[in-house]
PDB file of C-alpha atoms and ligand atoms in Angstrom:
ATOM      1  CA  MET A   1      27.369 -14.659  20.545  1.00 62.00           C
ATOM      2  CA  ASN A   2      24.024 -14.397  22.240  1.00 82.00           C
ATOM      3  CA  PHE A   3      21.274 -14.725  19.618  1.00 91.00           C
ATOM      4  CA  PRO A   4      17.817 -14.702  21.275  1.00 96.00           C
ATOM      5  CA  GLU A   5      15.980 -17.997  21.747  1.00 97.00           C
ATOM      6  CA  HIS A   6      12.912 -16.634  19.910  1.00 98.00           C
ATOM      7  CA  LEU A   7      12.578 -14.048  17.133  1.00 98.00           C
ATOM      8  CA  ILE A   8       9.582 -12.019  18.281  1.00 98.00           C
ATOM      9  CA  GLY A   9      10.554  -8.569  17.044  1.00 98.00           C
ATOM     10  CA  LEU A  10      13.486  -6.446  15.915  1.00 98.00           C
ATOM     11  CA  ARG A  11      12.998  -4.233  18.979  1.00 98.00           C
ATOM     12  CA  TYR A  12      14.693  -7.027  20.960  1.00 98.00           C
ATOM     13  CA  LEU A  13      17.819  -7.420  18.768  1.00 98.00           C
ATOM     14  CA  SER A  14      21.184  -5.811  19.499  1.00 98.00           C
ATOM     15  CA  LYS A  15      23.572  -4.353  16.952  1.00 98.00           C
ATOM     16  CA  ASP A  16      25.727  -7.483  17.410  1.00 98.00           C
ATOM     17  CA  ASN A  17      22.725  -9.719  16.643  1.00 98.00           C
ATOM     18  CA  PHE A  18      22.249  -7.895  13.320  1.00 98.00           C
ATOM     19  CA  GLU A  19      25.948  -8.250  12.450  1.00 98.00           C
ATOM     20  CA  GLU A  20      25.861 -11.936  13.332  1.00 97.00           C
ATOM     21  CA  ILE A  21      22.873 -12.732  11.142  1.00 98.00           C
ATOM     22  CA  PHE A  22      24.085 -10.588   8.228  1.00 98.00           C
ATOM     23  CA  THR A  23      27.538 -12.245   8.231  1.00 98.00           C
ATOM     24  CA  LEU A  24      25.968 -15.686   8.069  1.00 97.00           C
ATOM     25  CA  THR A  25      23.467 -14.519   5.425  1.00 98.00           C
ATOM     26  CA  ASP A  26      26.445 -13.487   3.239  1.00 98.00           C
ATOM     27  CA  TYR A  27      27.653 -17.082   3.364  1.00 97.00           C
ATOM     28  CA  TYR A  28      24.247 -18.528   2.442  1.00 97.00           C
ATOM     29  CA  LEU A  29      23.703 -15.994  -0.329  1.00 98.00           C
ATOM     30  CA  LYS A  30      26.992 -16.961  -1.925  1.00 97.00           C
ATOM     31  CA  THR A  31      26.178 -20.667  -1.579  1.00 96.00           C
ATOM     32  CA  ILE A  32      22.603 -20.461  -2.877  1.00 96.00           C
ATOM     33  CA  THR A  33      23.225 -18.031  -5.743  1.00 95.00           C
ATOM     34  CA  GLY A  34      26.248 -20.163  -6.702  1.00 95.00           C
ATOM     35  CA  ARG A  35      23.813 -23.125  -6.940  1.00 94.00           C
ATOM     36  CA  LYS A  36      25.827 -25.021  -4.315  1.00 92.00           C
ATOM     37  CA  SER A  37      24.017 -27.161  -1.754  1.00 90.00           C
ATOM     38  CA  VAL A  38      23.531 -25.874   1.772  1.00 87.00           C
ATOM     39  CA  LYS A  39      24.963 -27.959   4.625  1.00 86.00           C
ATOM     40  CA  LYS A  40      22.001 -29.631   6.349  1.00 88.00           C
ATOM     41  CA  PHE A  41      22.819 -28.589   9.912  1.00 83.00           C
ATOM     42  CA  SER A  42      19.366 -29.283  11.318  1.00 78.00           C
ATOM     43  CA  THR A  43      18.643 -32.915  10.355  1.00 80.00           C
ATOM     44  CA  GLY A  44      16.183 -34.502  12.795  1.00 89.00           C
ATOM     45  CA  ARG A  45      14.698 -31.199  13.959  1.00 95.00           C
ATOM     46  CA  SER A  46      11.103 -30.283  13.122  1.00 97.00           C
ATOM     47  CA  VAL A  47       9.347 -27.052  12.217  1.00 97.00           C
ATOM     48  CA  LEU A  48       5.680 -26.120  11.991  1.00 98.00           C
ATOM     49  CA  ASN A  49       4.711 -23.309   9.640  1.00 98.00           C
ATOM     50  CA  LEU A  50       1.622 -22.008  11.440  1.00 97.00           C
ATOM     51  CA  PHE A  51      -0.005 -19.522   9.071  1.00 97.00           C
ATOM     52  CA  PHE A  52      -3.361 -17.994   9.986  1.00 95.00           C
ATOM     53  CA  GLU A  53      -3.028 -15.337   7.255  1.00 95.00           C
ATOM     54  CA  ASP A  54      -2.223 -15.569   3.547  1.00 94.00           C
ATOM     55  CA  SER A  55       1.380 -15.394   2.386  1.00 96.00           C
ATOM     56  CA  THR A  56       3.452 -15.983  -0.737  1.00 97.00           C
ATOM     57  CA  ARG A  57       7.028 -14.763  -0.131  1.00 98.00           C
ATOM     58  CA  THR A  58       7.361 -15.430   3.597  1.00 98.00           C
ATOM     59  CA  ARG A  59       5.807 -18.861   3.519  1.00 98.00           C
ATOM     60  CA  ILE A  60       7.619 -20.145   0.427  1.00 98.00           C
ATOM     61  CA  SER A  61      10.993 -18.785   1.523  1.00 98.00           C
ATOM     62  CA  PHE A  62      10.618 -20.258   5.017  1.00 98.00           C
ATOM     63  CA  GLU A  63       9.677 -23.649   3.614  1.00 98.00           C
ATOM     64  CA  LEU A  64      12.559 -23.633   1.149  1.00 98.00           C
ATOM     65  CA  ALA A  65      15.048 -22.483   3.813  1.00 97.00           C
ATOM     66  CA  GLU A  66      13.800 -25.245   6.126  1.00 97.00           C
ATOM     67  CA  LYS A  67      14.237 -27.897   3.429  1.00 96.00           C
ATOM     68  CA  LYS A  68      17.692 -26.617   2.521  1.00 95.00           C
ATOM     69  CA  SER A  69      18.636 -26.710   6.229  1.00 95.00           C
ATOM     70  CA  GLY A  70      17.452 -30.313   6.678  1.00 95.00           C
ATOM     71  CA  LEU A  71      14.472 -29.527   8.939  1.00 96.00           C
ATOM     72  CA  ASP A  72      11.361 -31.726   8.858  1.00 96.00           C
ATOM     73  CA  THR A  73       8.707 -29.275   7.700  1.00 97.00           C
ATOM     74  CA  VAL A  74       4.983 -29.415   8.471  1.00 97.00           C
ATOM     75  CA  ASN A  75       2.564 -26.829   7.089  1.00 97.00           C
ATOM     76  CA  PHE A  76      -0.565 -25.831   8.996  1.00 95.00           C
ATOM     77  CA  ASN A  77      -3.329 -24.275   6.937  1.00 89.00           C
ATOM     78  CA  SER A  78      -5.951 -22.659   9.161  1.00 89.00           C
ATOM     79  CA  GLY A  79      -8.512 -22.952   6.320  1.00 88.00           C
ATOM     80  CA  SER A  80      -8.406 -26.765   6.419  1.00 90.00           C
ATOM     81  CA  SER A  81      -7.810 -27.211  10.169  1.00 94.00           C
ATOM     82  CA  SER A  82     -10.145 -28.228  13.010  1.00 96.00           C
ATOM     83  CA  ILE A  83     -10.536 -24.552  13.868  1.00 94.00           C
ATOM     84  CA  ASN A  84     -13.272 -24.767  11.232  1.00 93.00           C
ATOM     85  CA  LYS A  85     -15.045 -27.343  13.464  1.00 95.00           C
ATOM     86  CA  GLY A  86     -14.975 -24.926  16.390  1.00 95.00           C
ATOM     87  CA  GLU A  87     -11.676 -25.872  18.064  1.00 96.00           C
ATOM     88  CA  SER A  88     -10.286 -22.901  19.977  1.00 95.00           C
ATOM     89  CA  PHE A  89      -6.920 -21.290  19.300  1.00 93.00           C
ATOM     90  CA  LEU A  90      -5.790 -22.329  22.801  1.00 93.00           C
ATOM     91  CA  ASP A  91      -6.672 -26.004  22.208  1.00 95.00           C
ATOM     92  CA  THR A  92      -4.946 -25.841  18.826  1.00 95.00           C
ATOM     93  CA  VAL A  93      -1.821 -24.550  20.608  1.00 93.00           C
ATOM     94  CA  LYS A  94      -2.038 -27.307  23.266  1.00 95.00           C
ATOM     95  CA  ASN A  95      -2.165 -29.970  20.535  1.00 96.00           C
ATOM     96  CA  ILE A  96       0.760 -28.394  18.716  1.00 95.00           C
ATOM     97  CA  GLU A  97       2.730 -28.301  21.964  1.00 95.00           C
ATOM     98  CA  ALA A  98       1.986 -32.022  22.505  1.00 97.00           C
ATOM     99  CA  MET A  99       3.827 -32.769  19.240  1.00 97.00           C
ATOM    100  CA  LYS A 100       7.022 -31.028  20.445  1.00 96.00           C
ATOM    101  CA  PHE A 101       8.109 -29.108  17.373  1.00 97.00           C
ATOM    102  CA  ASP A 102      11.595 -27.637  17.633  1.00 97.00           C
ATOM    103  CA  PHE A 103      10.512 -24.477  15.803  1.00 98.00           C
ATOM    104  CA  ILE A 104       7.198 -22.753  15.105  1.00 98.00           C
ATOM    105  CA  VAL A 105       7.045 -20.094  12.401  1.00 98.00           C
ATOM    106  CA  VAL A 106       3.824 -18.187  13.021  1.00 98.00           C
ATOM    107  CA  ARG A 107       1.786 -15.577  11.170  1.00 98.00           C
ATOM    108  CA  HIS A 108      -1.410 -14.286  12.777  1.00 97.00           C
ATOM    109  CA  SER A 109      -3.612 -11.210  12.505  1.00 95.00           C
ATOM    110  CA  VAL A 110      -3.514 -10.656  16.288  1.00 97.00           C
ATOM    111  CA  PRO A 111      -0.495  -8.752  17.650  1.00 98.00           C
ATOM    112  CA  GLY A 112       1.225 -10.674  20.429  1.00 98.00           C
ATOM    113  CA  ILE A 113       0.462 -14.239  19.287  1.00 98.00           C
ATOM    114  CA  PRO A 114       4.194 -15.075  18.726  1.00 98.00           C
ATOM    115  CA  LEU A 115       5.002 -13.804  22.228  1.00 98.00           C
ATOM    116  CA  PHE A 116       2.111 -15.872  23.629  1.00 97.00           C
ATOM    117  CA  LEU A 117       3.446 -19.003  21.885  1.00 97.00           C
ATOM    118  CA  SER A 118       6.943 -18.366  23.226  1.00 97.00           C
ATOM    119  CA  GLN A 119       5.475 -18.340  26.739  1.00 96.00           C
ATOM    120  CA  ASN A 120       3.122 -21.309  26.288  1.00 94.00           C
ATOM    121  CA  THR A 121       5.077 -23.833  24.204  1.00 95.00           C
ATOM    122  CA  SER A 122       8.549 -25.340  24.436  1.00 96.00           C
ATOM    123  CA  SER A 123       9.294 -24.553  20.747  1.00 97.00           C
ATOM    124  CA  LYS A 124      11.514 -21.773  19.460  1.00 98.00           C
ATOM    125  CA  ILE A 125       9.205 -19.172  17.927  1.00 98.00           C
ATOM    126  CA  ILE A 126       9.825 -17.132  14.793  1.00 98.00           C
ATOM    127  CA  ASN A 127       7.355 -14.323  14.141  1.00 98.00           C
ATOM    128  CA  ALA A 128       6.366 -14.276  10.451  1.00 98.00           C
ATOM    129  CA  GLY A 129       4.098 -11.252  11.007  1.00 98.00           C
ATOM    130  CA  ASP A 130       1.668 -10.514  13.851  1.00 98.00           C
ATOM    131  CA  GLY A 131      -1.117  -8.114  12.925  1.00 96.00           C
ATOM    132  CA  ILE A 132       0.088  -4.523  12.888  1.00 95.00           C
ATOM    133  CA  ASN A 133       2.899  -5.237  15.364  1.00 97.00           C
ATOM    134  CA  GLU A 134       6.111  -6.609  13.765  1.00 98.00           C
ATOM    135  CA  HIS A 135       7.385  -8.619  10.793  1.00 98.00           C
ATOM    136  CA  PRO A 136      10.978  -9.172  11.925  1.00 98.00           C
ATOM    137  CA  THR A 137      12.213 -11.396   9.080  1.00 98.00           C
ATOM    138  CA  GLN A 138      10.933  -8.833   6.555  1.00 98.00           C
ATOM    139  CA  GLY A 139      12.713  -6.059   8.476  1.00 98.00           C
ATOM    140  CA  LEU A 140      15.911  -8.127   8.559  1.00 98.00           C
ATOM    141  CA  LEU A 141      15.864  -8.854   4.841  1.00 98.00           C
ATOM    142  CA  ASP A 142      15.060  -5.217   4.006  1.00 98.00           C
ATOM    143  CA  ILE A 143      17.976  -3.954   6.085  1.00 99.00           C
ATOM    144  CA  TYR A 144      20.310  -6.667   4.769  1.00 99.00           C
ATOM    145  CA  THR A 145      19.392  -5.652   1.198  1.00 98.00           C
ATOM    146  CA  LEU A 146      20.320  -2.036   1.996  1.00 98.00           C
ATOM    147  CA  LYS A 147      23.599  -3.129   3.595  1.00 98.00           C
ATOM    148  CA  LYS A 148      24.504  -5.054   0.434  1.00 98.00           C
ATOM    149  CA  LYS A 149      23.709  -2.032  -1.741  1.00 98.00           C
ATOM    150  CA  PHE A 150      25.142   0.805   0.370  1.00 98.00           C
ATOM    151  CA  GLY A 151      27.794  -1.000   2.479  1.00 98.00           C
ATOM    152  CA  GLU A 152      26.710   0.759   5.687  1.00 97.00           C
ATOM    153  CA  ILE A 153      23.359   1.398   7.355  1.00 98.00           C
ATOM    154  CA  LYS A 154      24.690   4.120   9.660  1.00 98.00           C
ATOM    155  CA  ASP A 155      23.632   7.609   8.473  1.00 98.00           C
ATOM    156  CA  LEU A 156      21.592   6.228   5.559  1.00 98.00           C
ATOM    157  CA  ASN A 157      18.399   8.256   5.001  1.00 98.00           C
ATOM    158  CA  VAL A 158      15.483   5.820   4.744  1.00 99.00           C
ATOM    159  CA  CYS A 159      11.862   6.894   4.363  1.00 98.00           C
ATOM    160  CA  ILE A 160       9.003   4.424   4.830  1.00 98.00           C
ATOM    161  CA  VAL A 161       6.131   5.508   2.604  1.00 98.00           C
ATOM    162  CA  GLY A 162       2.386   4.910   2.670  1.00 96.00           C
ATOM    163  CA  ASP A 163       0.129   2.995   4.999  1.00 93.00           C
ATOM    164  CA  ILE A 164       2.262   3.150   8.151  1.00 96.00           C
ATOM    165  CA  SER A 165      -0.713   2.752  10.524  1.00 93.00           C
ATOM    166  CA  HIS A 166      -1.601  -0.750   9.331  1.00 91.00           C
ATOM    167  CA  SER A 167       1.936  -1.977   8.736  1.00 95.00           C
ATOM    168  CA  ARG A 168       4.003  -4.441  10.753  1.00 97.00           C
ATOM    169  CA  VAL A 169       6.853  -3.982   8.268  1.00 98.00           C
ATOM    170  CA  ALA A 170       7.136  -0.301   9.227  1.00 98.00           C
ATOM    171  CA  LEU A 171       7.704  -0.963  12.919  1.00 98.00           C
ATOM    172  CA  SER A 172      10.289  -3.722  12.333  1.00 98.00           C
ATOM    173  CA  ASN A 173      12.180  -1.464   9.908  1.00 98.00           C
ATOM    174  CA  ILE A 174      12.066   1.471  12.318  1.00 98.00           C
ATOM    175  CA  TYR A 175      13.426  -0.576  15.235  1.00 98.00           C
ATOM    176  CA  GLY A 176      16.131  -2.283  13.166  1.00 98.00           C
ATOM    177  CA  LEU A 177      17.279   0.754  11.197  1.00 98.00           C
ATOM    178  CA  LYS A 178      17.418   2.928  14.318  1.00 98.00           C
ATOM    179  CA  THR A 179      19.516   0.301  16.138  1.00 98.00           C
ATOM    180  CA  LEU A 180      21.988   0.408  13.253  1.00 98.00           C
ATOM    181  CA  GLY A 181      22.161   4.224  13.153  1.00 98.00           C
ATOM    182  CA  ALA A 182      20.071   5.114  10.067  1.00 98.00           C
ATOM    183  CA  ASN A 183      18.059   8.332   9.806  1.00 98.00           C
ATOM    184  CA  VAL A 184      14.504   7.014   9.555  1.00 98.00           C
ATOM    185  CA  SER A 185      11.424   8.883   8.393  1.00 98.00           C
ATOM    186  CA  VAL A 186       7.868   8.085   7.347  1.00 98.00           C
ATOM    187  CA  CYS A 187       5.684   9.712   4.701  1.00 98.00           C
ATOM    188  CA  GLY A 188       1.963   9.475   4.022  1.00 96.00           C
ATOM    189  CA  PRO A 189      -1.389  11.179   4.457  1.00 94.00           C
ATOM    190  CA  VAL A 190      -2.258  12.196   8.027  1.00 93.00           C
ATOM    191  CA  SER A 191      -4.716   9.298   8.315  1.00 90.00           C
ATOM    192  CA  PHE A 192      -1.908   6.774   7.628  1.00 93.00           C
ATOM    193  CA  ILE A 193       0.620   8.185  10.110  1.00 96.00           C
ATOM    194  CA  PRO A 194       0.252   6.860  13.692  1.00 95.00           C
ATOM    195  CA  ARG A 195      -0.061   9.544  16.333  1.00 93.00           C
ATOM    196  CA  ASN A 196       3.154  10.047  18.346  1.00 93.00           C
ATOM    197  CA  ILE A 197       5.316   8.142  15.853  1.00 97.00           C
ATOM    198  CA  GLU A 198       7.967  10.864  16.363  1.00 97.00           C
ATOM    199  CA  GLY A 199       8.403   9.275  19.802  1.00 97.00           C
ATOM    200  CA  LEU A 200      10.229   6.422  18.041  1.00 97.00           C
ATOM    201  CA  GLY A 201      12.781   8.927  16.755  1.00 98.00           C
ATOM    202  CA  VAL A 202      11.464   9.206  13.194  1.00 98.00           C
ATOM    203  CA  LYS A 203      10.800  12.314  11.117  1.00 98.00           C
ATOM    204  CA  VAL A 204       7.400  12.705   9.418  1.00 98.00           C
ATOM    205  CA  TYR A 205       6.905  13.938   5.834  1.00 98.00           C
ATOM    206  CA  TYR A 206       3.497  14.732   4.422  1.00 97.00           C
ATOM    207  CA  ASP A 207       4.851  15.765   1.003  1.00 98.00           C
ATOM    208  CA  ILE A 208       6.193  12.824  -1.008  1.00 98.00           C
ATOM    209  CA  ASN A 209       8.355  15.095  -3.174  1.00 98.00           C
ATOM    210  CA  ASP A 210      10.320  16.252  -0.109  1.00 98.00           C
ATOM    211  CA  ALA A 211      10.763  12.597   0.897  1.00 98.00           C
ATOM    212  CA  VAL A 212      12.051  11.665  -2.580  1.00 98.00           C
ATOM    213  CA  ARG A 213      14.547  14.550  -2.645  1.00 98.00           C
ATOM    214  CA  GLU A 214      15.938  14.060   0.868  1.00 98.00           C
ATOM    215  CA  ASN A 215      16.363  10.278   1.132  1.00 98.00           C
ATOM    216  CA  ASN A 216      18.645   7.515  -0.193  1.00 98.00           C
ATOM    217  CA  VAL A 217      15.878   4.925   0.040  1.00 98.00           C
ATOM    218  CA  LEU A 218      12.102   4.710  -0.058  1.00 98.00           C
ATOM    219  CA  ASN A 219      10.559   1.604   1.477  1.00 98.00           C
ATOM    220  CA  ILE A 220       7.096   1.638  -0.080  1.00 98.00           C
ATOM    221  CA  LEU A 221       4.304  -0.088   1.789  1.00 97.00           C
ATOM    222  CA  ARG A 222       1.129  -1.638   0.509  1.00 93.00           C
ATOM    223  CA  VAL A 223      -2.173   0.047   1.241  1.00 89.00           C
ATOM    224  CA  GLN A 224      -3.658  -2.724   3.394  1.00 82.00           C
ATOM    225  CA  MET A 225      -7.261  -2.949   2.298  1.00 70.00           C
ATOM    226  CA  GLU A 226      -7.757  -6.117   4.405  1.00 59.00           C
ATOM    227  CA  ARG A 227      -6.982  -4.054   7.537  1.00 57.00           C
ATOM    228  CA  ASP A 228      -9.629  -1.454   6.643  1.00 59.00           C
ATOM    229  CA  ALA A 229      -7.173   1.051   5.190  1.00 57.00           C
ATOM    230  CA  GLY A 230      -9.793   2.044   2.602  1.00 58.00           C
ATOM    231  CA  SER A 231     -11.938   3.688   5.254  1.00 58.00           C
ATOM    232  CA  ASN A 232      -9.125   6.144   6.008  1.00 55.00           C
ATOM    233  CA  MET A 233      -8.824   7.744   2.605  1.00 58.00           C
ATOM    234  CA  THR A 234     -10.963   9.093  -0.163  1.00 60.00           C
ATOM    235  CA  SER A 235      -9.817   6.733  -2.918  1.00 81.00           C
ATOM    236  CA  LEU A 236      -6.925   4.651  -4.173  1.00 86.00           C
ATOM    237  CA  LYS A 237      -6.800   6.971  -7.186  1.00 89.00           C
ATOM    238  CA  GLU A 238      -6.230   9.905  -4.877  1.00 90.00           C
ATOM    239  CA  PHE A 239      -3.549   8.032  -2.916  1.00 92.00           C
ATOM    240  CA  ARG A 240      -1.746   7.254  -6.170  1.00 94.00           C
ATOM    241  CA  ARG A 241      -1.911  10.891  -7.232  1.00 95.00           C
ATOM    242  CA  TYR A 242      -0.405  12.295  -4.021  1.00 96.00           C
ATOM    243  CA  TYR A 243       1.819   9.455  -2.779  1.00 97.00           C
ATOM    244  CA  GLY A 244       2.252   6.907  -5.590  1.00 97.00           C
ATOM    245  CA  ILE A 245       5.862   6.303  -6.655  1.00 98.00           C
ATOM    246  CA  ASN A 246       6.494   6.579 -10.379  1.00 98.00           C
ATOM    247  CA  MET A 247       9.476   7.300 -12.633  1.00 98.00           C
ATOM    248  CA  ASP A 248       8.438  10.899 -13.064  1.00 98.00           C
ATOM    249  CA  ARG A 249       8.603  11.495  -9.317  1.00 98.00           C
ATOM    250  CA  LEU A 250      11.996   9.750  -9.104  1.00 98.00           C
ATOM    251  CA  LYS A 251      13.506  12.257 -11.582  1.00 98.00           C
ATOM    252  CA  GLN A 252      13.981  14.476  -8.520  1.00 98.00           C
ATOM    253  CA  ASN A 253      16.543  11.997  -7.132  1.00 98.00           C
ATOM    254  CA  LYS A 254      17.728   9.611  -9.812  1.00 98.00           C
ATOM    255  CA  LYS A 255      19.986   7.593  -7.484  1.00 98.00           C
ATOM    256  CA  ILE A 256      17.263   6.779  -4.971  1.00 98.00           C
ATOM    257  CA  LYS A 257      16.629   3.073  -4.275  1.00 98.00           C
ATOM    258  CA  ILE A 258      13.212   1.531  -3.840  1.00 98.00           C
ATOM    259  CA  LEU A 259      12.137  -1.304  -1.558  1.00 98.00           C
ATOM    260  CA  HIS A 260       8.693  -2.892  -1.325  1.00 98.00           C
ATOM    261  CA  PRO A 261       7.951  -5.904   0.912  1.00 98.00           C
ATOM    262  CA  GLY A 262       5.206  -7.144  -1.413  1.00 97.00           C
ATOM    263  CA  PRO A 263       2.571  -7.945  -2.364  1.00 96.00           C
ATOM    264  CA  MET A 264       2.391  -4.750  -4.430  1.00 96.00           C
ATOM    265  CA  ASN A 265      -0.775  -2.892  -5.369  1.00 94.00           C
ATOM    266  CA  ILE A 266       0.525  -1.988  -8.815  1.00 95.00           C
ATOM    267  CA  ASN A 267      -0.526   1.495  -9.920  1.00 94.00           C
ATOM    268  CA  VAL A 268      -1.575   2.420  -6.391  1.00 94.00           C
ATOM    269  CA  GLU A 269       1.513   2.864  -4.167  1.00 96.00           C
ATOM    270  CA  ILE A 270       3.958   2.023  -6.995  1.00 97.00           C
ATOM    271  CA  ASP A 271       3.788   2.000 -10.788  1.00 97.00           C
ATOM    272  CA  SER A 272       4.701  -1.145 -12.725  1.00 97.00           C
ATOM    273  CA  GLU A 273       7.621   0.544 -14.508  1.00 98.00           C
ATOM    274  CA  THR A 274       9.177   1.680 -11.211  1.00 98.00           C
ATOM    275  CA  ALA A 275       8.903  -1.787  -9.676  1.00 98.00           C
ATOM    276  CA  VAL A 276      11.243  -3.240 -12.337  1.00 98.00           C
ATOM    277  CA  SER A 277      13.441  -0.171 -12.854  1.00 98.00           C
ATOM    278  CA  ASP A 278      17.141   0.180 -11.998  1.00 98.00           C
ATOM    279  CA  ASN A 279      16.042   2.017  -8.842  1.00 98.00           C
ATOM    280  CA  SER A 280      14.233  -1.064  -7.583  1.00 98.00           C
ATOM    281  CA  LEU A 281      15.726  -3.613  -5.154  1.00 98.00           C
ATOM    282  CA  ILE A 282      12.417  -5.452  -4.814  1.00 98.00           C
ATOM    283  CA  PHE A 283      13.499  -8.810  -6.224  1.00 97.00           C
ATOM    284  CA  ASP A 284      16.888  -8.609  -4.456  1.00 98.00           C
ATOM    285  CA  GLN A 285      14.819  -8.474  -1.259  1.00 98.00           C
ATOM    286  CA  VAL A 286      13.188 -11.799  -2.147  1.00 98.00           C
ATOM    287  CA  THR A 287      16.506 -13.471  -3.072  1.00 98.00           C
ATOM    288  CA  ASN A 288      18.122 -12.234   0.136  1.00 98.00           C
ATOM    289  CA  GLY A 289      15.145 -13.330   2.245  1.00 98.00           C
ATOM    290  CA  LEU A 290      15.771 -17.001   1.528  1.00 98.00           C
ATOM    291  CA  SER A 291      19.448 -16.855   2.585  1.00 98.00           C
ATOM    292  CA  LEU A 292      18.551 -14.816   5.632  1.00 98.00           C
ATOM    293  CA  LYS A 293      16.101 -17.483   6.813  1.00 98.00           C
ATOM    294  CA  CYS A 294      18.768 -20.215   6.419  1.00 97.00           C
ATOM    295  CA  ALA A 295      21.065 -18.061   8.577  1.00 97.00           C
ATOM    296  CA  LEU A 296      18.311 -17.563  11.138  1.00 98.00           C
ATOM    297  CA  PHE A 297      17.630 -21.287  11.570  1.00 97.00           C
ATOM    298  CA  ASN A 298      21.361 -21.916  11.882  1.00 96.00           C
ATOM    299  CA  LEU A 299      21.770 -19.247  14.593  1.00 96.00           C
ATOM    300  CA  MET A 300      18.690 -20.404  16.516  1.00 96.00           C
ATOM    301  CA  LYS A 301      19.374 -24.167  16.358  1.00 93.00           C
TER     302      LYS A 301
HETATM  303  N1   CP B 401       6.307  -9.512   2.514  1.00 76.45           N
HETATM  304  C1   CP B 401       5.450 -10.480   2.867  1.00 76.45           C
HETATM  305  O1   CP B 401       5.264 -10.781   4.044  1.00 76.45           O
HETATM  306  O2   CP B 401       4.832 -11.081   1.796  1.00 76.45           O
HETATM  307  P1   CP B 401       3.829 -12.288   1.932  1.00 76.45           P
HETATM  308  O3   CP B 401       2.604 -11.773   2.647  1.00 76.45           O
HETATM  309  O4   CP B 401       3.531 -12.735   0.526  1.00 76.45           O
HETATM  310  O5   CP B 401       4.494 -13.355   2.732  1.00 76.45           O
END
């Protein structure tokens, strides 16, 4: 099949692309959770993990998937790079291009940097999160986790809750879930809901209790203080009161499943008890993310 050369965003993937990656992820999940070794299909190829923003899950799971796949992995840490001596981003890119990496996995605060790299280097680019634009591997692992739990994505009611305005996870989930036929909604205070989001074919809830009652899944997003989310609301305490997910709220729909991409602001958007409850798929997301990245490298090789 025709998997794209670069993974820039889920808006560019077809239904067949999702099926292809999920089928291969099934294989890796079985292999990895069965503690069997992964076939090193990529020996001799190189990958640069180019992270200009902090990361725990994405970075570790990419590095582990690369090692399992046989890729030669190099990690770039912007904090200890020559950018600190005044080297420009463009010159950094030119030097990276001179080293001819097969893959670049990039995270950057500026939307569009992965697309720029795909047009200005000869490497295959994987977007590991670009500002408030997209986080396609997170979207893929979220949707894969739901497919494992519910069997089908079509007609599933999924509500993305919280700080939608500052979230790249929201957009990737919206594009991917809509492609696969889910009913997608968002819920949050007015200041966290982007204007015209209905144009993407999503419903908007302002009352979290309606969202809990009417959905199969809540994908709970972090309030992104580093992207100035704090200036858009009165207080975290108030956000927790009106939108925080806790076991009491979930009594209205006991079968509902909870996703969270992490890192969590515990006792802000989600309570600690809920994060580890039977409703939670949060650590399944992390397990699945590793297998999904192995599948991705295999499809893009
Ligand atoms: N979900 C996610 O991107 O987490 P990290 O920022 O820890 O990679």
